[in-house]
Amino acid sequence: MEVATINFDRFNALKDEDAHARIRAARAKLGDKAVLLCHHYQRADVYQYADLTGDSLKLAKLASETSAEYIVFCGVHFMAEVADILSSDQQIAILPDLAAGCSMADMANLAKVERCWRELTEVLGNPDELITPVTYINSAADLKAFCGEHGGIVCTSTNAPTILDWSFKQREKVLFFPDQHLGRWTGYKQDIPLDEMLVWDPDQEYGGLTPEQIKKARILLWKGHCSVHQMFQESHIRRWRMQHPDGFVISHPESNLEVCKNSDYVGSTEYIIKTIKAGPDGSRWLVGTELNLVNRLAEEEKARGTIVEFMAPTVCMCSTMQRIDPQHLAWTLENLVAGKVVNRISVPPHEAEMAKVALERMLSVS
Ligand code: 13P
Ligand code: SF4
């Protein structure tokens, strides 16, 4: 007899302690059939159930290596898409709440990127011969497929410098989307002058640039950003350094150029965690990345007298990833126990094939 899907309504009103009890019971029943992958920004009450954690690059590799039938992704939509693309056809990627998107990823879409490519064709001739499209992994699968089809590649916050090198070996210019800040910081570190890295505004004709500007640019930076990391400002660092001249500042490269320039260390979420954990006992850190990660590190580092502080005066969490709460996780796992898959992330085959080309190019060079 066909098993009915358990409706989420019955879970929505669950008290947290009941949701936790049900997660533990369902998790035990699923055993090796399921693996829970958690991004470092995941809220603490879900992160505690992670089998494996990581930044986007590490999670992509873990998803390609696991043999579990169900990959339950506690992260955001693009991460679960990558897990689906890189895992086998028999494996199933699941996002416990489909509303867990990434606001930065939503700042670029295929229609706008294709229009950009058409406009670049008008100004430069065939862009396939002149421009390497590079998409940050924080993007929809169809944009990764676009890169796959046009000789381009995916990058993450960890491997962006290597990917930029690779891209310039293929062609003389780069179109980098959707995060202007990661693109600018990576180009800046490779000595590309700021006036040769121009912002492409997808809501204006020709990105708001003149033909001369487009011809001169080495990197066209898509006008996109992360709503969390845009909160961090150089003034926060300056003020903090006056009070703590011996402290260290560490930031994620989605922060703006001035924040990155004024940080002692810049890198991915995994890099931030490893660097602070390897720092001296009793040291003090100002961190420019998402609040759940910073709060967790602050708690873990207390024991050795290390102080970890959040860069912005306002609360800034990844509010979309936050939507994956114990209630959604309990609902997802109980359905799996009952033999029902809810919230499957399944990228259409042609898109997945071309997106995989761009992802595998990344994995082979990083
Ligand atoms: P990481 O790959 O560094 O974990 O970054 C992902 C992300 O979305 C940061 O906002
Ligand atoms: Fe996207 Fe920003 Fe959340 Fe990262 S922190 S997943 S870039 S919205």
GROMACS .gro file of C-alpha atoms and ligand atoms in nm:
model
  384
    1MET     CA    1   0.000   0.000   0.000
    2GLU     CA    2   0.124   0.352  -0.089
    3VAL     CA    3   0.247   0.540   0.220
    4ALA     CA    4   0.106   0.892   0.260
    5THR     CA    5   0.342   1.187   0.303
    6ILE     CA    6   0.333   1.322   0.657
    7ASN     CA    7   0.211   1.680   0.635
    8PHE     CA    8   0.434   1.955   0.776
    9ASP     CA    9   0.137   2.115   0.959
   10ARG     CA   10   0.170   1.849   1.226
   11PHE     CA   11   0.531   1.951   1.288
   12ASN     CA   12   0.502   2.327   1.266
   13ALA     CA   13   0.360   2.360   1.614
   14LEU     CA   14   0.594   2.107   1.774
   15LYS     CA   15   0.773   2.227   2.084
   16ASP     CA   16   1.150   2.232   2.035
   17GLU     CA   17   1.211   1.951   2.284
   18ASP     CA   18   0.960   1.729   2.103
   19ALA     CA   19   1.116   1.808   1.767
   20HIS     CA   20   1.457   1.713   1.907
   21ALA     CA   21   1.330   1.383   2.045
   22ARG     CA   22   1.176   1.299   1.708
   23ILE     CA   23   1.494   1.395   1.519
   24ARG     CA   24   1.701   1.165   1.741
   25ALA     CA   25   1.458   0.874   1.699
   26ALA     CA   26   1.430   0.912   1.321
   27ARG     CA   27   1.805   0.963   1.281
   28ALA     CA   28   1.875   0.639   1.468
   29LYS     CA   29   1.632   0.447   1.248
   30LEU     CA   30   1.782   0.579   0.924
   31GLY     CA   31   2.139   0.486   1.018
   32ASP     CA   32   2.379   0.489   0.721
   33LYS     CA   33   2.098   0.539   0.471
   34ALA     CA   34   2.114   0.914   0.541
   35VAL     CA   35   2.394   1.162   0.585
   36LEU     CA   36   2.336   1.509   0.732
   37LEU     CA   37   2.560   1.771   0.574
   38CYS     CA   38   2.562   2.108   0.753
   39HIS     CA   39   2.707   2.439   0.644
   40HIS     CA   40   2.889   2.635   0.915
   41TYR     CA   41   2.617   2.903   0.924
   42GLN     CA   42   2.352   2.655   1.026
   43ARG     CA   43   2.181   2.739   1.355
   44ALA     CA   44   2.318   2.559   1.662
   45ASP     CA   45   2.002   2.357   1.730
   46VAL     CA   46   2.037   2.192   1.387
   47TYR     CA   47   2.418   2.198   1.353
   48GLN     CA   48   2.442   1.960   1.649
   49TYR     CA   49   2.300   1.681   1.429
   50ALA     CA   50   2.557   1.721   1.151
   51ASP     CA   51   2.742   1.409   1.041
   52LEU     CA   52   2.973   1.629   0.837
   53THR     CA   53   3.026   2.005   0.826
   54GLY     CA   54   3.213   2.237   0.595
   55ASP     CA   55   3.236   2.541   0.373
   56SER     CA   56   3.088   2.524   0.024
   57LEU     CA   57   3.392   2.358  -0.135
   58LYS     CA   58   3.431   2.096   0.134
   59LEU     CA   59   3.058   2.018   0.131
   60ALA     CA   60   3.060   1.982  -0.249
   61LYS     CA   61   3.346   1.731  -0.221
   62LEU     CA   62   3.175   1.546   0.065
   63ALA     CA   63   2.854   1.521  -0.137
   64SER     CA   64   3.047   1.369  -0.427
   65GLU     CA   65   3.211   1.112  -0.198
   66THR     CA   66   2.929   0.991   0.026
   67SER     CA   67   2.751   0.666  -0.052
   68ALA     CA   68   2.444   0.744   0.162
   69GLU     CA   69   2.112   0.710  -0.020
   70TYR     CA   70   1.974   1.034   0.127
   71ILE     CA   71   2.184   1.350   0.146
   72VAL     CA   72   1.995   1.575   0.387
   73PHE     CA   73   2.142   1.918   0.327
   74CYS     CA   74   2.117   2.168   0.611
   75GLY     CA   75   2.234   2.467   0.414
   76VAL     CA   76   2.077   2.665   0.130
   77HIS     CA   77   1.926   2.576  -0.205
   78PHE     CA   78   2.234   2.610  -0.426
   79MET     CA   79   2.431   2.380  -0.192
   80ALA     CA   80   2.168   2.106  -0.218
   81GLU     CA   81   2.169   2.149  -0.599
   82VAL     CA   82   2.545   2.096  -0.604
   83ALA     CA   83   2.499   1.783  -0.390
   84ASP     CA   84   2.241   1.653  -0.639
   85ILE     CA   85   2.465   1.726  -0.938
   86LEU     CA   86   2.778   1.569  -0.791
   87SER     CA   87   2.618   1.261  -0.635
   88SER     CA   88   2.507   0.952  -0.824
   89ASP     CA   89   2.167   0.911  -0.991
   90GLN     CA   90   2.062   0.670  -0.716
   91GLN     CA   91   2.123   0.923  -0.439
   92ILE     CA   92   1.867   1.179  -0.332
   93ALA     CA   93   1.946   1.533  -0.216
   94ILE     CA   94   1.699   1.692   0.024
   95LEU     CA   95   1.665   2.047   0.156
   96PRO     CA   96   1.451   2.039   0.474
   97ASP     CA   97   1.291   2.377   0.392
   98LEU     CA   98   1.263   2.477   0.027
   99ALA     CA   99   1.249   2.843   0.131
  100ALA     CA  100   1.613   2.826   0.240
  101GLY     CA  101   1.757   3.017  -0.056
  102CYS     CA  102   2.053   3.253  -0.086
  103SER     CA  103   1.968   3.619  -0.147
  104MET     CA  104   2.299   3.670  -0.325
  105ALA     CA  105   2.239   3.377  -0.560
  106ASP     CA  106   1.904   3.533  -0.648
  107MET     CA  107   2.079   3.851  -0.770
  108ALA     CA  108   2.176   3.678  -1.095
  109ASN     CA  109   1.950   3.476  -1.320
  110LEU     CA  110   1.988   3.311  -1.659
  111ALA     CA  111   1.783   3.569  -1.851
  112LYS     CA  112   2.002   3.852  -1.722
  113VAL     CA  113   2.328   3.666  -1.778
  114GLU     CA  114   2.223   3.576  -2.133
  115ARG     CA  115   2.131   3.938  -2.202
  116CYS     CA  116   2.472   4.043  -2.068
  117TRP     CA  117   2.639   3.789  -2.300
  118ARG     CA  118   2.441   3.926  -2.599
  119GLU     CA  119   2.540   4.282  -2.516
  120LEU     CA  120   2.902   4.178  -2.478
  121THR     CA  121   2.879   4.014  -2.822
  122GLU     CA  122   2.763   4.344  -2.971
  123VAL     CA  123   3.056   4.533  -2.822
  124LEU     CA  124   3.338   4.277  -2.838
  125GLY     CA  125   3.244   4.019  -3.096
  126ASN     CA  126   3.224   3.654  -2.988
  127PRO     CA  127   3.260   3.654  -2.606
  128ASP     CA  128   3.326   3.279  -2.607
  129GLU     CA  129   3.670   3.362  -2.747
  130LEU     CA  130   3.742   3.657  -2.518
  131ILE     CA  131   3.570   3.608  -2.184
  132THR     CA  132   3.571   3.329  -1.925
  133PRO     CA  133   3.242   3.328  -1.734
  134VAL     CA  134   3.305   3.246  -1.368
  135THR     CA  135   3.016   3.181  -1.135
  136TYR     CA  136   3.055   3.179  -0.761
  137ILE     CA  137   2.911   2.852  -0.628
  138ASN     CA  138   2.640   3.071  -0.468
  139SER     CA  139   2.430   3.062  -0.784
  140ALA     CA  140   2.152   2.859  -0.941
  141ALA     CA  141   2.235   2.542  -1.135
  142ASP     CA  142   2.136   2.696  -1.471
  143LEU     CA  143   2.409   2.959  -1.427
  144LYS     CA  144   2.664   2.688  -1.358
  145ALA     CA  145   2.536   2.519  -1.674
  146PHE     CA  146   2.584   2.847  -1.864
  147CYS     CA  147   2.947   2.848  -1.751
  148GLY     CA  148   2.984   2.483  -1.849
  149GLU     CA  149   2.855   2.560  -2.198
  150HIS     CA  150   3.070   2.869  -2.249
  151GLY     CA  151   3.409   2.735  -2.140
  152GLY     CA  152   3.365   2.876  -1.791
  153ILE     CA  153   3.397   2.748  -1.440
  154VAL     CA  154   3.263   2.763  -1.082
  155CYS     CA  155   3.459   2.903  -0.789
  156THR     CA  156   3.418   2.911  -0.412
  157SER     CA  157   3.556   3.147  -0.149
  158THR     CA  158   3.842   2.899  -0.096
  159ASN     CA  159   3.963   2.852  -0.449
  160ALA     CA  160   3.875   3.187  -0.615
  161PRO     CA  161   4.245   3.286  -0.667
  162THR     CA  162   4.329   2.956  -0.840
  163ILE     CA  163   4.014   2.976  -1.050
  164LEU     CA  164   4.090   3.334  -1.156
  165ASP     CA  165   4.439   3.227  -1.267
  166TRP     CA  166   4.289   2.940  -1.464
  167SER     CA  167   4.030   3.172  -1.620
  168PHE     CA  168   4.290   3.420  -1.743
  169LYS     CA  169   4.489   3.135  -1.896
  170GLN     CA  170   4.183   3.052  -2.108
  171ARG     CA  171   4.085   3.403  -2.220
  172GLU     CA  172   4.180   3.767  -2.166
  173LYS     CA  173   3.870   3.881  -1.970
  174VAL     CA  174   3.649   3.741  -1.694
  175LEU     CA  175   3.278   3.789  -1.629
  176PHE     CA  176   3.238   3.718  -1.256
  177PHE     CA  177   2.893   3.667  -1.104
  178PRO     CA  178   2.701   3.712  -0.880
  179ASP     CA  179   2.928   3.847  -0.600
  180GLN     CA  180   3.113   4.163  -0.695
  181HIS     CA  181   3.305   4.165  -0.363
  182LEU     CA  182   3.461   3.820  -0.393
  183GLY     CA  183   3.553   3.901  -0.754
  184ARG     CA  184   3.704   4.239  -0.667
  185TRP     CA  185   3.904   4.112  -0.369
  186THR     CA  186   4.041   3.820  -0.569
  187GLY     CA  187   4.139   4.047  -0.860
  188TYR     CA  188   4.288   4.305  -0.623
  189LYS     CA  189   4.509   4.039  -0.462
  190GLN     CA  190   4.633   3.951  -0.809
  191ASP     CA  191   4.728   4.315  -0.880
  192ILE     CA  192   4.452   4.388  -1.126
  193PRO     CA  193   4.397   4.767  -1.111
  194LEU     CA  194   4.060   4.872  -0.971
  195ASP     CA  195   3.981   5.070  -1.286
  196GLU     CA  196   4.010   4.747  -1.486
  197MET     CA  197   3.749   4.575  -1.265
  198LEU     CA  198   3.418   4.737  -1.349
  199VAL     CA  199   3.074   4.670  -1.208
  200TRP     CA  200   2.820   4.528  -1.453
  201ASP     CA  201   2.474   4.643  -1.346
  202PRO     CA  202   2.235   4.387  -1.497
  203ASP     CA  203   1.944   4.629  -1.470
  204GLN     CA  204   2.102   4.876  -1.710
  205GLU     CA  205   2.174   4.844  -2.082
  206TYR     CA  206   2.530   4.726  -2.140
  207GLY     CA  207   2.564   4.696  -1.765
  208GLY     CA  208   2.568   5.076  -1.741
  209LEU     CA  209   2.911   5.081  -1.910
  210THR     CA  210   3.038   5.251  -2.226
  211PRO     CA  211   3.187   5.039  -2.508
  212GLU     CA  212   3.532   5.181  -2.419
  213GLN     CA  213   3.494   5.075  -2.056
  214ILE     CA  214   3.385   4.726  -2.159
  215LYS     CA  215   3.684   4.694  -2.394
  216LYS     CA  216   3.926   4.811  -2.126
  217ALA     CA  217   3.787   4.598  -1.839
  218ARG     CA  218   3.971   4.280  -1.742
  219ILE     CA  219   3.704   4.168  -1.496
  220LEU     CA  220   3.336   4.255  -1.523
  221LEU     CA  221   3.192   4.227  -1.172
  222TRP     CA  222   2.823   4.147  -1.153
  223LYS     CA  223   2.638   4.389  -0.927
  224GLY     CA  224   2.550   4.139  -0.654
  225HIS     CA  225   2.635   4.105  -0.288
  226CYS     CA  226   2.552   3.915   0.029
  227SER     CA  227   2.301   4.088   0.255
  228VAL     CA  228   2.482   3.959   0.564
  229HIS     CA  229   2.839   4.053   0.470
  230GLN     CA  230   2.740   4.397   0.341
  231MET     CA  231   2.682   4.495   0.705
  232PHE     CA  232   3.053   4.482   0.790
  233GLN     CA  233   3.235   4.812   0.755
  234GLU     CA  234   3.593   4.934   0.779
  235SER     CA  235   3.484   5.172   1.059
  236HIS     CA  236   3.394   4.869   1.276
  237ILE     CA  237   3.751   4.742   1.238
  238ARG     CA  238   3.909   5.082   1.304
  239ARG     CA  239   3.712   5.134   1.625
  240TRP     CA  240   3.787   4.782   1.749
  241ARG     CA  241   4.159   4.810   1.675
  242MET     CA  242   4.181   5.127   1.886
  243GLN     CA  243   4.054   4.926   2.184
  244HIS     CA  244   4.240   4.604   2.104
  245PRO     CA  245   4.562   4.689   1.919
  246ASP     CA  246   4.695   4.334   1.972
  247GLY     CA  247   4.381   4.164   1.841
  248PHE     CA  248   4.338   3.993   1.504
  249VAL     CA  249   4.074   4.068   1.242
  250ILE     CA  250   3.949   3.794   1.012
  251SER     CA  251   3.683   3.830   0.742
  252HIS     CA  252   3.500   3.641   0.473
  253PRO     CA  253   3.579   3.763   0.118
  254GLU     CA  254   3.211   3.842   0.056
  255SER     CA  255   3.283   4.151   0.269
  256ASN     CA  256   3.365   4.474   0.086
  257LEU     CA  257   3.717   4.559  -0.034
  258GLU     CA  258   3.795   4.800   0.252
  259VAL     CA  259   3.698   4.540   0.513
  260CYS     CA  260   3.913   4.277   0.342
  261LYS     CA  261   4.208   4.516   0.304
  262ASN     CA  262   4.194   4.604   0.673
  263SER     CA  263   4.168   4.244   0.794
  264ASP     CA  264   4.468   4.038   0.902
  265TYR     CA  265   4.321   3.728   0.743
  266VAL     CA  266   4.058   3.676   0.473
  267GLY     CA  267   3.910   3.341   0.376
  268SER     CA  268   3.624   3.093   0.366
  269THR     CA  269   3.418   2.985   0.665
  270GLU     CA  270   3.631   2.672   0.707
  271TYR     CA  271   3.947   2.885   0.688
  272ILE     CA  272   3.810   3.127   0.949
  273ILE     CA  273   3.737   2.844   1.191
  274LYS     CA  274   4.074   2.674   1.138
  275THR     CA  275   4.271   2.999   1.167
  276ILE     CA  276   4.109   3.102   1.496
  277LYS     CA  277   4.142   2.752   1.641
  278ALA     CA  278   4.512   2.752   1.549
  279GLY     CA  279   4.562   3.100   1.704
  280PRO     CA  280   4.738   3.158   2.036
  281ASP     CA  281   4.553   3.078   2.362
  282GLY     CA  282   4.399   3.392   2.508
  283SER     CA  283   4.404   3.582   2.177
  284ARG     CA  284   4.124   3.817   2.071
  285TRP     CA  285   3.950   3.809   1.733
  286LEU     CA  286   3.708   4.029   1.543
  287VAL     CA  287   3.522   3.823   1.286
  288GLY     CA  288   3.343   3.944   0.972
  289THR     CA  289   3.112   3.660   0.889
  290GLU     CA  290   2.770   3.521   0.982
  291LEU     CA  291   2.655   3.529   1.345
  292ASN     CA  292   2.575   3.160   1.407
  293LEU     CA  293   2.931   3.066   1.312
  294VAL     CA  294   3.079   3.345   1.526
  295ASN     CA  295   2.865   3.262   1.830
  296ARG     CA  296   2.958   2.894   1.809
  297LEU     CA  297   3.329   2.973   1.781
  298ALA     CA  298   3.308   3.222   2.069
  299GLU     CA  299   3.155   2.952   2.288
  300GLU     CA  300   3.405   2.684   2.186
  301GLU     CA  301   3.708   2.910   2.228
  302LYS     CA  302   3.614   3.035   2.577
  303ALA     CA  303   3.780   2.733   2.742
  304ARG     CA  304   4.126   2.846   2.634
  305GLY     CA  305   4.063   3.211   2.711
  306THR     CA  306   4.031   3.317   2.348
  307ILE     CA  307   3.778   3.591   2.280
  308VAL     CA  308   3.586   3.590   1.954
  309GLU     CA  309   3.373   3.894   1.866
  310PHE     CA  310   3.128   3.971   1.588
  311MET     CA  311   3.216   4.260   1.358
  312ALA     CA  312   2.883   4.440   1.314
  313PRO     CA  313   2.685   4.613   1.590
  314THR     CA  314   2.362   4.474   1.440
  315VAL     CA  315   2.247   4.112   1.441
  316CYS     CA  316   2.313   3.963   1.098
  317MET     CA  317   2.236   3.603   1.039
  318CYS     CA  318   2.183   3.418   0.718
  319SER     CA  319   1.807   3.447   0.763
  320THR     CA  320   1.733   3.203   0.482
  321MET     CA  321   1.955   2.924   0.614
  322GLN     CA  322   1.798   2.992   0.954
  323ARG     CA  323   1.469   2.859   0.815
  324ILE     CA  324   1.598   2.506   0.849
  325ASP     CA  325   1.487   2.453   1.205
  326PRO     CA  326   1.442   2.139   1.421
  327GLN     CA  327   1.074   2.117   1.314
  328HIS     CA  328   1.164   2.095   0.942
  329LEU     CA  329   1.444   1.852   1.012
  330ALA     CA  330   1.217   1.626   1.221
  331TRP     CA  331   0.952   1.635   0.945
  332THR     CA  332   1.206   1.549   0.673
  333LEU     CA  333   1.361   1.260   0.866
  334GLU     CA  334   1.029   1.109   0.980
  335ASN     CA  335   0.908   1.106   0.620
  336LEU     CA  336   1.225   0.924   0.516
  337VAL     CA  337   1.169   0.668   0.791
  338ALA     CA  338   0.815   0.622   0.654
  339GLY     CA  339   0.959   0.570   0.304
  340LYS     CA  340   0.862   0.913   0.169
  341VAL     CA  341   1.098   1.173   0.026
  342VAL     CA  342   0.997   1.534   0.086
  343ASN     CA  343   1.170   1.843  -0.053
  344ARG     CA  344   1.386   1.657  -0.301
  345ILE     CA  345   1.624   1.882  -0.494
  346SER     CA  346   1.650   1.749  -0.845
  347VAL     CA  347   1.827   1.949  -1.115
  348PRO     CA  348   1.691   1.876  -1.468
  349PRO     CA  349   1.928   1.637  -1.654
  350HIS     CA  350   2.057   1.869  -1.930
  351GLU     CA  351   2.119   2.151  -1.681
  352ALA     CA  352   2.285   1.909  -1.439
  353GLU     CA  353   2.511   1.772  -1.712
  354MET     CA  354   2.645   2.113  -1.814
  355ALA     CA  355   2.663   2.242  -1.455
  356LYS     CA  356   2.868   1.934  -1.372
  357VAL     CA  357   3.113   2.026  -1.648
  358ALA     CA  358   3.176   2.362  -1.477
  359LEU     CA  359   3.190   2.207  -1.129
  360GLU     CA  360   3.430   1.934  -1.237
  361ARG     CA  361   3.655   2.191  -1.403
  362MET     CA  362   3.667   2.361  -1.063
  363LEU     CA  363   3.736   2.041  -0.873
  364SER     CA  364   4.011   1.942  -1.114
  365VAL     CA  365   4.201   2.270  -1.074
  366SER     CA  366   4.150   2.327  -0.701
  36713P     P1  367   3.190   2.941   0.235
  36713P     O1  368   3.210   2.861   0.111
  36713P     O2  369   3.310   3.017   0.276
  36713P     O3  370   3.136   2.857   0.345
  36713P     O4  371   3.084   3.054   0.204
  36713P     C1  372   2.953   3.026   0.173
  36713P     C2  373   2.868   3.142   0.193
  36713P     O5  374   2.756   3.146   0.150
  36713P     C3  375   2.920   3.254   0.266
  36713P     O6  376   2.822   3.350   0.278
  368SF4    FE1  377   2.390   3.355   0.066
  368SF4    FE2  378   2.485   3.549   0.224
  368SF4    FE3  379   2.349   3.343   0.330
  368SF4    FE4  380   2.596   3.309   0.231
  368SF4     S1  381   2.536   3.436   0.408
  368SF4     S2  382   2.421   3.175   0.196
  368SF4     S3  383   2.590   3.451   0.056
  368SF4     S4  384   2.268   3.502   0.187
   0.00000   0.00000   0.00000
